[in-house]
CSV table of C-alpha atoms in Angstrom, one decimal:
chain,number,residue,atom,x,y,z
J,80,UNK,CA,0.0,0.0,0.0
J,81,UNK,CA,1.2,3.5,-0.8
J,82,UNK,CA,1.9,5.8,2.1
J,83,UNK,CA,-1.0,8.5,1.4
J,84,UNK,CA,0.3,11.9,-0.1
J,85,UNK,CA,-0.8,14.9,3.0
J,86,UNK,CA,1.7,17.3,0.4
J,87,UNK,CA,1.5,17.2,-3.4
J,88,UNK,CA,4.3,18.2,-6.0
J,89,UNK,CA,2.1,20.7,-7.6
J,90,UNK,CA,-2.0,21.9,-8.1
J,91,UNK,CA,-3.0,24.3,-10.2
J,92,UNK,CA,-4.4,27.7,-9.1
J,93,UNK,CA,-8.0,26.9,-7.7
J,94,UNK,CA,-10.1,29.8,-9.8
J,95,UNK,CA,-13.2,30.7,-8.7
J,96,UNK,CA,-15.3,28.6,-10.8
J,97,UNK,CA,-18.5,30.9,-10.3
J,98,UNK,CA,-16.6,33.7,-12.5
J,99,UNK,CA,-15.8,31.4,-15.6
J,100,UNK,CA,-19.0,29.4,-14.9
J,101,UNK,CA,-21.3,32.2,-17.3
J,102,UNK,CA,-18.4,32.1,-20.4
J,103,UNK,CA,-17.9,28.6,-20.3
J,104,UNK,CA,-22.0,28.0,-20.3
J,105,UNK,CA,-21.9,30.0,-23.2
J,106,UNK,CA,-19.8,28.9,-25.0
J,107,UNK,CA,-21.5,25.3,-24.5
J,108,UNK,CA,-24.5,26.8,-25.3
J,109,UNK,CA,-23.0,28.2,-28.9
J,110,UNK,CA,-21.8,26.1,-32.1
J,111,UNK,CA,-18.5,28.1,-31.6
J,112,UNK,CA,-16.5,25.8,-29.4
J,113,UNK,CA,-13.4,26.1,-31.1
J,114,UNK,CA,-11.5,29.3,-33.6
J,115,UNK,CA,-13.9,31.5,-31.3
J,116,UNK,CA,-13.1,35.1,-29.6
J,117,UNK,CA,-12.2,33.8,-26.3
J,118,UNK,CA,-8.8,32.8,-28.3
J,119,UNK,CA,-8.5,35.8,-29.3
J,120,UNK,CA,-8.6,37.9,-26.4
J,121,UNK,CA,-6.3,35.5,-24.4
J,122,UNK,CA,-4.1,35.7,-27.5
J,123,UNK,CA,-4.2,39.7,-26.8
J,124,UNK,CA,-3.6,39.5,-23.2
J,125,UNK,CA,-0.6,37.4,-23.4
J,126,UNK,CA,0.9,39.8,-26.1
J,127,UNK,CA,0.2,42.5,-23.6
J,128,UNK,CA,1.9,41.0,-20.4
J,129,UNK,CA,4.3,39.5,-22.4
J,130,UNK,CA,5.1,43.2,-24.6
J,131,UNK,CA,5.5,41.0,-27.7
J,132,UNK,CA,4.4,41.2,-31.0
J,133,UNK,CA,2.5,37.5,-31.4
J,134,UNK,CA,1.0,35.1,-28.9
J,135,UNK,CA,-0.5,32.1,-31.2
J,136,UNK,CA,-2.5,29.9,-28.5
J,137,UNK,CA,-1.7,26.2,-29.5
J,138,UNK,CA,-2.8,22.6,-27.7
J,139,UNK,CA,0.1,21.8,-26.2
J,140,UNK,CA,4.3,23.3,-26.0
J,141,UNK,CA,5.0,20.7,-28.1
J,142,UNK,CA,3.3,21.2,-30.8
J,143,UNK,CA,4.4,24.9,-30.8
J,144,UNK,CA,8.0,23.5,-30.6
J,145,UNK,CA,7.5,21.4,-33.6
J,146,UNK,CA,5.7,23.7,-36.2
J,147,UNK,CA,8.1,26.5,-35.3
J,148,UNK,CA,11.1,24.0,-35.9
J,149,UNK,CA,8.8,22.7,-39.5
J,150,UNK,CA,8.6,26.4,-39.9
J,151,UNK,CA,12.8,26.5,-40.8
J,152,UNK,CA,11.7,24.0,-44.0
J,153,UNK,CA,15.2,22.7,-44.0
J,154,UNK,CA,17.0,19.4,-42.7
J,155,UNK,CA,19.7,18.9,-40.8
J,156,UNK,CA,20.9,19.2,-37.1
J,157,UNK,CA,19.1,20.9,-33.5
J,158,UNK,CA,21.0,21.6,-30.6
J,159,UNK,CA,19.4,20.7,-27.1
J,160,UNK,CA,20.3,20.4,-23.7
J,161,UNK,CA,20.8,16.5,-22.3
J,162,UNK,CA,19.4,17.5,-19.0
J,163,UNK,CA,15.2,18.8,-19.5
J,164,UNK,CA,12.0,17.1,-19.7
J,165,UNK,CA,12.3,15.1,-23.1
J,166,UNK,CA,9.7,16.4,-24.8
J,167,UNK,CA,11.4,19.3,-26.2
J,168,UNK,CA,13.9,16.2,-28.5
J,169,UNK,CA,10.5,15.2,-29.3
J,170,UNK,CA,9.4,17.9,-30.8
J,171,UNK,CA,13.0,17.8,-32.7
J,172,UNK,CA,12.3,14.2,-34.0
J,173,UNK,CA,8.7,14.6,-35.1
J,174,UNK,CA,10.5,18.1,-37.7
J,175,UNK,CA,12.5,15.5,-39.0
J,176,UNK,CA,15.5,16.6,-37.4
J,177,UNK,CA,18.2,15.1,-34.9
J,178,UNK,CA,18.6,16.2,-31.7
J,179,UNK,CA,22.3,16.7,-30.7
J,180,UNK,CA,22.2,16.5,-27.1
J,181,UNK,CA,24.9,19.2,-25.1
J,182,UNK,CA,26.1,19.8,-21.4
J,183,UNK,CA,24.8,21.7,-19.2
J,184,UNK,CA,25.4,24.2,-16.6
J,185,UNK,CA,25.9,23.0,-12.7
J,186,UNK,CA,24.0,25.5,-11.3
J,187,UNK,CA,20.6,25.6,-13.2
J,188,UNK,CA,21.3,22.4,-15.2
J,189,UNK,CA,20.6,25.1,-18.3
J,190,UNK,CA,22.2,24.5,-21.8
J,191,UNK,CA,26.1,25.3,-21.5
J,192,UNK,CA,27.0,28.0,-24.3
J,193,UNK,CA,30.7,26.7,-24.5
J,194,UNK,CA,29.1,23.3,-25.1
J,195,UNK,CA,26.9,24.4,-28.1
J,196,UNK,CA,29.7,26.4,-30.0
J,197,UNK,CA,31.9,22.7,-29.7
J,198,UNK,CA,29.0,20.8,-31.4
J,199,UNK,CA,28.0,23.3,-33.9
J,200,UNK,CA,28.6,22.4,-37.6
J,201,UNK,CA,27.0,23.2,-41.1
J,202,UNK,CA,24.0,20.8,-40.5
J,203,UNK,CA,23.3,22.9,-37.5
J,204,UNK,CA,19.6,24.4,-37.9
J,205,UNK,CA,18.7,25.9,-34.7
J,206,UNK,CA,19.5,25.9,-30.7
J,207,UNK,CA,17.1,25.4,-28.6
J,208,UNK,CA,17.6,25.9,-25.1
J,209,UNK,CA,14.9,24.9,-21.7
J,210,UNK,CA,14.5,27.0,-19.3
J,211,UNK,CA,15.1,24.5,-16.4
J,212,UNK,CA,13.1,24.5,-13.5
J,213,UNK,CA,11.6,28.3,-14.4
J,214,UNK,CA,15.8,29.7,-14.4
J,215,UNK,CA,16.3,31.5,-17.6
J,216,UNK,CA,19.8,30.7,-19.4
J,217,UNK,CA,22.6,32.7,-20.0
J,218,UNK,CA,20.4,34.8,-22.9
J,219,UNK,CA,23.3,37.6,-24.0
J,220,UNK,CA,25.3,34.4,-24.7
J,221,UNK,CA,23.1,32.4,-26.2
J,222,UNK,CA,21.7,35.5,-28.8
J,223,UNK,CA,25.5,36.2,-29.6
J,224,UNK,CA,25.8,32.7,-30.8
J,225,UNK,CA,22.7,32.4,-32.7
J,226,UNK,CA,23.3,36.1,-34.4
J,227,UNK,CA,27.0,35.3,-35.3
J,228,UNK,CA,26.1,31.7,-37.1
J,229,UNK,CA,22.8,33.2,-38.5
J,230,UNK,CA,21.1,30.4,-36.9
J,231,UNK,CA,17.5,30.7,-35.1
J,232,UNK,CA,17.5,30.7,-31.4
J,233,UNK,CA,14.2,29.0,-30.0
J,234,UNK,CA,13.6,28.8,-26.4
J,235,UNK,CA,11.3,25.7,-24.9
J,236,UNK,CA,10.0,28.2,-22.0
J,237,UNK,CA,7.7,26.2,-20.7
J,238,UNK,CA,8.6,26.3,-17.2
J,239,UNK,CA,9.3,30.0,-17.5
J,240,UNK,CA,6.0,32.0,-17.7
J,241,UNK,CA,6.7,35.3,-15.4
J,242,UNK,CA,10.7,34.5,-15.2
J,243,UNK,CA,12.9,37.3,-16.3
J,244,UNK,CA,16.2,37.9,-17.5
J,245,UNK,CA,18.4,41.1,-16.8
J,246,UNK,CA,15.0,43.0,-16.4
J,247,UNK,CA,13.3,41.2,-19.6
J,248,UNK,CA,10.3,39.3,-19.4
J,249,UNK,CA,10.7,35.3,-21.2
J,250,UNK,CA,8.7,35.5,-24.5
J,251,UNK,CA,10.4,37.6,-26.6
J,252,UNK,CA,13.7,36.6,-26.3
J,253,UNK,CA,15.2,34.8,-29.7
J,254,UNK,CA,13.2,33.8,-32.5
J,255,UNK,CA,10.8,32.5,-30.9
J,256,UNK,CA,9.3,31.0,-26.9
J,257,UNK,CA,6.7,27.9,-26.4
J,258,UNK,CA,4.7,28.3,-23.0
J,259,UNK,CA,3.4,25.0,-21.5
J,260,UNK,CA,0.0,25.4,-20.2
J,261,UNK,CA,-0.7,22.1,-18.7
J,262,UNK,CA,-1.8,21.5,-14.8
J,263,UNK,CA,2.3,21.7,-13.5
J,264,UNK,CA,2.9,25.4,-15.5
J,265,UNK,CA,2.4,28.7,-13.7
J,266,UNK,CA,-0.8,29.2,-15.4
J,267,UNK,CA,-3.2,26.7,-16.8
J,268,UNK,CA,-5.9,26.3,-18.9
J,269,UNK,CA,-5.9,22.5,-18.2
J,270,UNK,CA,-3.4,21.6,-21.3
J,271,UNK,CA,-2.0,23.8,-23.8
J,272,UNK,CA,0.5,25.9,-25.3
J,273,UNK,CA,1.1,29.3,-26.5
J,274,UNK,CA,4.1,30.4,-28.9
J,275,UNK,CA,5.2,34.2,-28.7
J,276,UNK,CA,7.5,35.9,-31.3
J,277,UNK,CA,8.7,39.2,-32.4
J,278,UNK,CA,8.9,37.7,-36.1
J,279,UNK,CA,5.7,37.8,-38.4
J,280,UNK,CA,6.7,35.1,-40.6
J,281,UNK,CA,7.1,32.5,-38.1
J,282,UNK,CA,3.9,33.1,-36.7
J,283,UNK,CA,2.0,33.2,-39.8
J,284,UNK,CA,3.1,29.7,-40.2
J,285,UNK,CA,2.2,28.8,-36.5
J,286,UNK,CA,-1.3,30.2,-37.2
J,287,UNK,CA,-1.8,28.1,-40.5
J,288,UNK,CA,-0.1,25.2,-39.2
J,289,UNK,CA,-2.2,24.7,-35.7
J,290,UNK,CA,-5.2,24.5,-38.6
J,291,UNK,CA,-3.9,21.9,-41.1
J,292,UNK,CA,-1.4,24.3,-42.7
J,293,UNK,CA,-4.8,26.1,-44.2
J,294,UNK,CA,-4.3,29.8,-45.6
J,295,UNK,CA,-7.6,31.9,-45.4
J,296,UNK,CA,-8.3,30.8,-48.9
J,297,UNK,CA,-9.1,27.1,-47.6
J,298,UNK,CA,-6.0,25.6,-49.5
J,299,UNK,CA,-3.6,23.6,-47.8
J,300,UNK,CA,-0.3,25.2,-48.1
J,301,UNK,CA,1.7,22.7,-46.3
J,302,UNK,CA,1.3,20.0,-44.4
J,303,UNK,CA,0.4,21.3,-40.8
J,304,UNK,CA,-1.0,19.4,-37.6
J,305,UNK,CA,-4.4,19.8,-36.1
J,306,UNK,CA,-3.5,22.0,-33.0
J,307,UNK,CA,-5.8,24.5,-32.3
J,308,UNK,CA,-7.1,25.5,-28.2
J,309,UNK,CA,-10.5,25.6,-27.9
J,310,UNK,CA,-12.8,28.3,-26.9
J,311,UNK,CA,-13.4,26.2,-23.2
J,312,UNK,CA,-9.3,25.8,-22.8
J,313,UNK,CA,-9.1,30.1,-23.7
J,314,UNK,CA,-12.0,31.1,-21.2
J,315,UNK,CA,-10.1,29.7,-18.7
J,316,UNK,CA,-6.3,31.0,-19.5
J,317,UNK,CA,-7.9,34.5,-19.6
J,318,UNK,CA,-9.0,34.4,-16.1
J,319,UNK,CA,-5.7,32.7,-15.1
J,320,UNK,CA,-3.6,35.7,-16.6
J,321,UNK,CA,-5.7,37.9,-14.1
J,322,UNK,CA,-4.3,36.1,-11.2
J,323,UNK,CA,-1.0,36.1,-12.6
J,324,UNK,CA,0.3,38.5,-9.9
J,325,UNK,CA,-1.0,36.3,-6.8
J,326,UNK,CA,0.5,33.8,-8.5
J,327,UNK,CA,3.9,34.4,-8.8
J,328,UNK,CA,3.7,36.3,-5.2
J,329,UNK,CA,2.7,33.1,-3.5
J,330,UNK,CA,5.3,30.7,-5.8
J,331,UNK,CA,8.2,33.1,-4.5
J,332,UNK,CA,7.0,33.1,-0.8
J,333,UNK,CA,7.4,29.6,-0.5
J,334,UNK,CA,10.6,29.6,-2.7
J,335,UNK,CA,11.7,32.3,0.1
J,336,UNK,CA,11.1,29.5,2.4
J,337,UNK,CA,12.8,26.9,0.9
J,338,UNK,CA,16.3,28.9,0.6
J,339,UNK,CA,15.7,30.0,4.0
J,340,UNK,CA,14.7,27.2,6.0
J,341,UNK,CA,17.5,24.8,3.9
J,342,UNK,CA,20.5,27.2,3.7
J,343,UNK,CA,23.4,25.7,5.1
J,344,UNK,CA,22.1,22.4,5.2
J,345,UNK,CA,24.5,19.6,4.5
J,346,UNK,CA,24.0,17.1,1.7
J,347,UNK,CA,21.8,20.0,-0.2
J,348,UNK,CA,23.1,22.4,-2.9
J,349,UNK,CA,20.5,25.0,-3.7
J,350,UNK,CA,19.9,26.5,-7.1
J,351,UNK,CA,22.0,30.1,-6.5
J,352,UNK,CA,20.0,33.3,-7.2
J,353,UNK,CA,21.1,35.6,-9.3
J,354,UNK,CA,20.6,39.9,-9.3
J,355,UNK,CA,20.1,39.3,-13.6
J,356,UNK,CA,17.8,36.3,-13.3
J,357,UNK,CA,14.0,36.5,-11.8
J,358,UNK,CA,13.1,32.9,-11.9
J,359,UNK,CA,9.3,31.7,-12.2
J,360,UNK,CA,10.0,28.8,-9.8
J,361,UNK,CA,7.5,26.4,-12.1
J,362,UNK,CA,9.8,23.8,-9.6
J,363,UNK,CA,11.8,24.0,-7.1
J,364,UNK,CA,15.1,21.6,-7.3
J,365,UNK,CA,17.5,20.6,-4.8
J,366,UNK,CA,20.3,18.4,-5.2
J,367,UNK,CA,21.1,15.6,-3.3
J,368,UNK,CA,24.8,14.8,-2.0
J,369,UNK,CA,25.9,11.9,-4.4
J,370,UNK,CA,24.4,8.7,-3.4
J,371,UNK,CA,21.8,9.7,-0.7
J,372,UNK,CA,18.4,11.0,-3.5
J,373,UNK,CA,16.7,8.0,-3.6
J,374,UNK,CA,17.2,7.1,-0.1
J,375,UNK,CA,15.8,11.0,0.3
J,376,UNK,CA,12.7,10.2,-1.8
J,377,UNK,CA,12.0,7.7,0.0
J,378,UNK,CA,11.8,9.7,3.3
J,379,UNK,CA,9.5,12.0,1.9
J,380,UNK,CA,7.4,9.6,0.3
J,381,UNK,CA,7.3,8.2,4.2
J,382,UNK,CA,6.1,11.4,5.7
J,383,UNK,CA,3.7,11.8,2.7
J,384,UNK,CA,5.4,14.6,1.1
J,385,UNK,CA,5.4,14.1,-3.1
J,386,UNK,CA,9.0,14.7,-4.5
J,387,UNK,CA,10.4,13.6,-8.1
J,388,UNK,CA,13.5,13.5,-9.6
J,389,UNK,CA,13.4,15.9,-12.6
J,390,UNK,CA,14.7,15.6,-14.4
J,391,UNK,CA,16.2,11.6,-14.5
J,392,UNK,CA,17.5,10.5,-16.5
J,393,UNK,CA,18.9,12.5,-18.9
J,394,UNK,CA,17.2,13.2,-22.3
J,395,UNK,CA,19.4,11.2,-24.1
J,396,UNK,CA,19.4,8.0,-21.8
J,397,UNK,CA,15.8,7.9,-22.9
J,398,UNK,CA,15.0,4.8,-25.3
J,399,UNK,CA,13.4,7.2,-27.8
J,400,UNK,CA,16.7,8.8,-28.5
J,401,UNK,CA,19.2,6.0,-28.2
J,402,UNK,CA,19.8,6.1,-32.0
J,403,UNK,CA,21.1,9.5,-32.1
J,404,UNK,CA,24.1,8.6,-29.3
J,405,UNK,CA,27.3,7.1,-29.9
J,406,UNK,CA,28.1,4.0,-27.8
J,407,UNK,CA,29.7,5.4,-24.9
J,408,UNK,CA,28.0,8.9,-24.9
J,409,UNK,CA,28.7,10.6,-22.1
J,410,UNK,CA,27.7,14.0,-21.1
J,411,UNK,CA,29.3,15.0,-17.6
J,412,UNK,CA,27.2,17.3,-15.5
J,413,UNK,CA,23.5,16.1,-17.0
J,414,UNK,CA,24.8,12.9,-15.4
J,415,UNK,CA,25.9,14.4,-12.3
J,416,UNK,CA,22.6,16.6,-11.7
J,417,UNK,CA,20.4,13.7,-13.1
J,418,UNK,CA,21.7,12.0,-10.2
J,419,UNK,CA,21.4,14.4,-7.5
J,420,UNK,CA,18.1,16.3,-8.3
J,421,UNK,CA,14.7,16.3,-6.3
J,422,UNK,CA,12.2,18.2,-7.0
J,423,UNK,CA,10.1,19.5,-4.0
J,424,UNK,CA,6.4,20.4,-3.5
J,425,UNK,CA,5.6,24.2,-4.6
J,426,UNK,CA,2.6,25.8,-5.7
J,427,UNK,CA,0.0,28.3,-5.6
J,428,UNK,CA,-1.5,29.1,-2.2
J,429,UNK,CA,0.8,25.9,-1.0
J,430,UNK,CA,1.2,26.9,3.2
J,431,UNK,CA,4.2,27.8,4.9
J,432,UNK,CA,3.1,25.2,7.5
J,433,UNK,CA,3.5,22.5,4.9
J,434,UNK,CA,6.8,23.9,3.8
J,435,UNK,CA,8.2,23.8,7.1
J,436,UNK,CA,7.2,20.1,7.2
J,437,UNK,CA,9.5,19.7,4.2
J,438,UNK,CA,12.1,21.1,5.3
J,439,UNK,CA,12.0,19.6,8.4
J,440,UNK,CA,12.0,16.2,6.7
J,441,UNK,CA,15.3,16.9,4.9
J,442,UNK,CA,17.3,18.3,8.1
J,443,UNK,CA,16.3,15.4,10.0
J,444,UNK,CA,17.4,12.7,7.6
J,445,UNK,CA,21.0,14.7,7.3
């Protein structure tokens, strides 16, 4: 029998269903369930927060990831990080393209720019760095590189939604950003995505790829995917964006908490924090002294606290993408975080109370 979970790894923001109750009867009511105004406006609102150009409201981060990489038209190579949730190699192999899987930084366990310039050749396509655990990566670097080898930068940002870098709010950094919007992310509107982009080409294509690769004259154009988000998903990503603010406010309290209660603690490295980086904290990570995580999970899992390792192993040890790895494939400190990480329970309107109780978990076993 499993011990009973008192503290989960994550819940969405609990909205007042009595405010989105009248849209979404509505919209039930309608025939316009789907490619509706409700799209629209959250498409506007998330341009707004965001101060970028194009928000194109898709069904998932993935399939934002894969028509903006289809969107290159071109074969050849992508460069990712070996230490993220796979999904973003995924969305590499399903454009026809080959991950090539880079090191990572030991801090954030974000895509090393050293690493990326040592891999890069001709069949290079684009870079596409994860903003790990909500940290933004080293941007200025990562925009010198892409603008010096003329070579799109696209950022999975997922995790990132209300992060900031040097001042700069993630969506409108490189060519293009993919927002998750699934029950784990910052906001939700149950699943979903939304892509954002300074670059009017890119998201023409997004817009006519989410329907089919239609243009307005009801002619295919290319071959696109069937990934629109439906009026019902919109309604409830509009009144999400509204709370945004609380939000963020109550994910950085109990971050505050964490790095307060656990500083100092031995057998746990914290992520550091940084004056240029704002991080969303989408998940808080710890990592483990070498040897002791699982024996850690464990303890948790005893006291009915929910903790994962994200993310283990690393991409590239994943039987999807053995073929694109050499025998003996070896990337350093993916291995070494992969090996240490825990992630620990944060999320909207999560107490202090029950923080506390995690951290006193973790000082106790150590």
């Amino acid at each position: 029998m499993k011990d009973k979970i008192l503290i989960p790894l994550s819940k969405p923001f609990q909205l007042d269903y009595a405010i989105v109750e009248k849209k979404l009867s509505k919209v039930l009511k309608s025939s316009k369930w789907s490619k509706g105004k409700y799209v629209e406006e959250f498409e506007r609102v998330f341009e707004k927060y965001l101060g970028v150009r194009h928000a194109i409201a898709v069904s998932s981060c993935t399939s934002g990831l894969t028509l903006i990489l289809a969107s290159l038209n071109k074969p050849g190579e992508v460069i990712v990080p070996g230490f993220a949730f796979p999904a973003v190699a995924n969305a590499v192999v399903w454009s026809g393209l080959k991950p090539v899987f880079v090191d990572v930084d030991q801090i954030y366990g974000n895509i090393d720019p050293l690493q990326i310039e040592r891999v890069f050749t001709k069949k290079t396509v684009a870079i596409l760095p994860v903003c790990n655990y909500g940290f933004p990566p080293d941007f200025d670097k990562l925009e010198k590189i892409s603008k010096k080898h003329r070579i799109p930068l696209i950022v999975d940002s997922a995790q990132s939604f209300g992060a900031s870098y040097k001042g700069k709010k993630c969506g409108g950094f490189g060519d293009a950003e993919v927002f998750s919007l699934s029950p784990s992310k910052i906001i939700t509107s149950a699943e979903g995505g939304v892509v954002t982009t300074n670059n009017k080409k890119i998201a023409d294509f997004v817009r006519n790829g989410r329907n089919y690769g239609k243009a307005d004259n009801e002619l295919f154009q290319f071959a696109g995917l069937s990934c629109r988000l439906s009026e019902f998903h919109s309604i409830m990503g509009i009144e999400m964006l509204k709370k945004i603010r609380q939000i963020l406010k109550s994910r950085r309290e109990i971050a505050k908490k964490y790095y307060d209660d656990l500083k100092g603690c031995s057998g746990i490295t914290l992520p550091l924090l940084a004056d240029e980086i704002k991080p969303s904290f989408n998940f808080f990570v710890v990592y483990i002294e070498s040897g002791w995580r699982d024996k850690v999970l464990k303890e948790l899992q005893k006291n009915g606290i929910e903790a994962r390792n994200l993310f283990s192993p690393p991409v590239y040890e994943h039987p999807a993408f053995k073929q694109y790895i050499h025998s003996g494939f070896q990337l350093k400190v993916c291995e070494k975080l992969a090996s240490q990480c825990i992630t620990l329970p944060l999320y909207p309107g999560m107490s202090h109370k029950d923080a506390a109780r995690v951290c006193k978990v973790l000082k106790k076993f150590f």
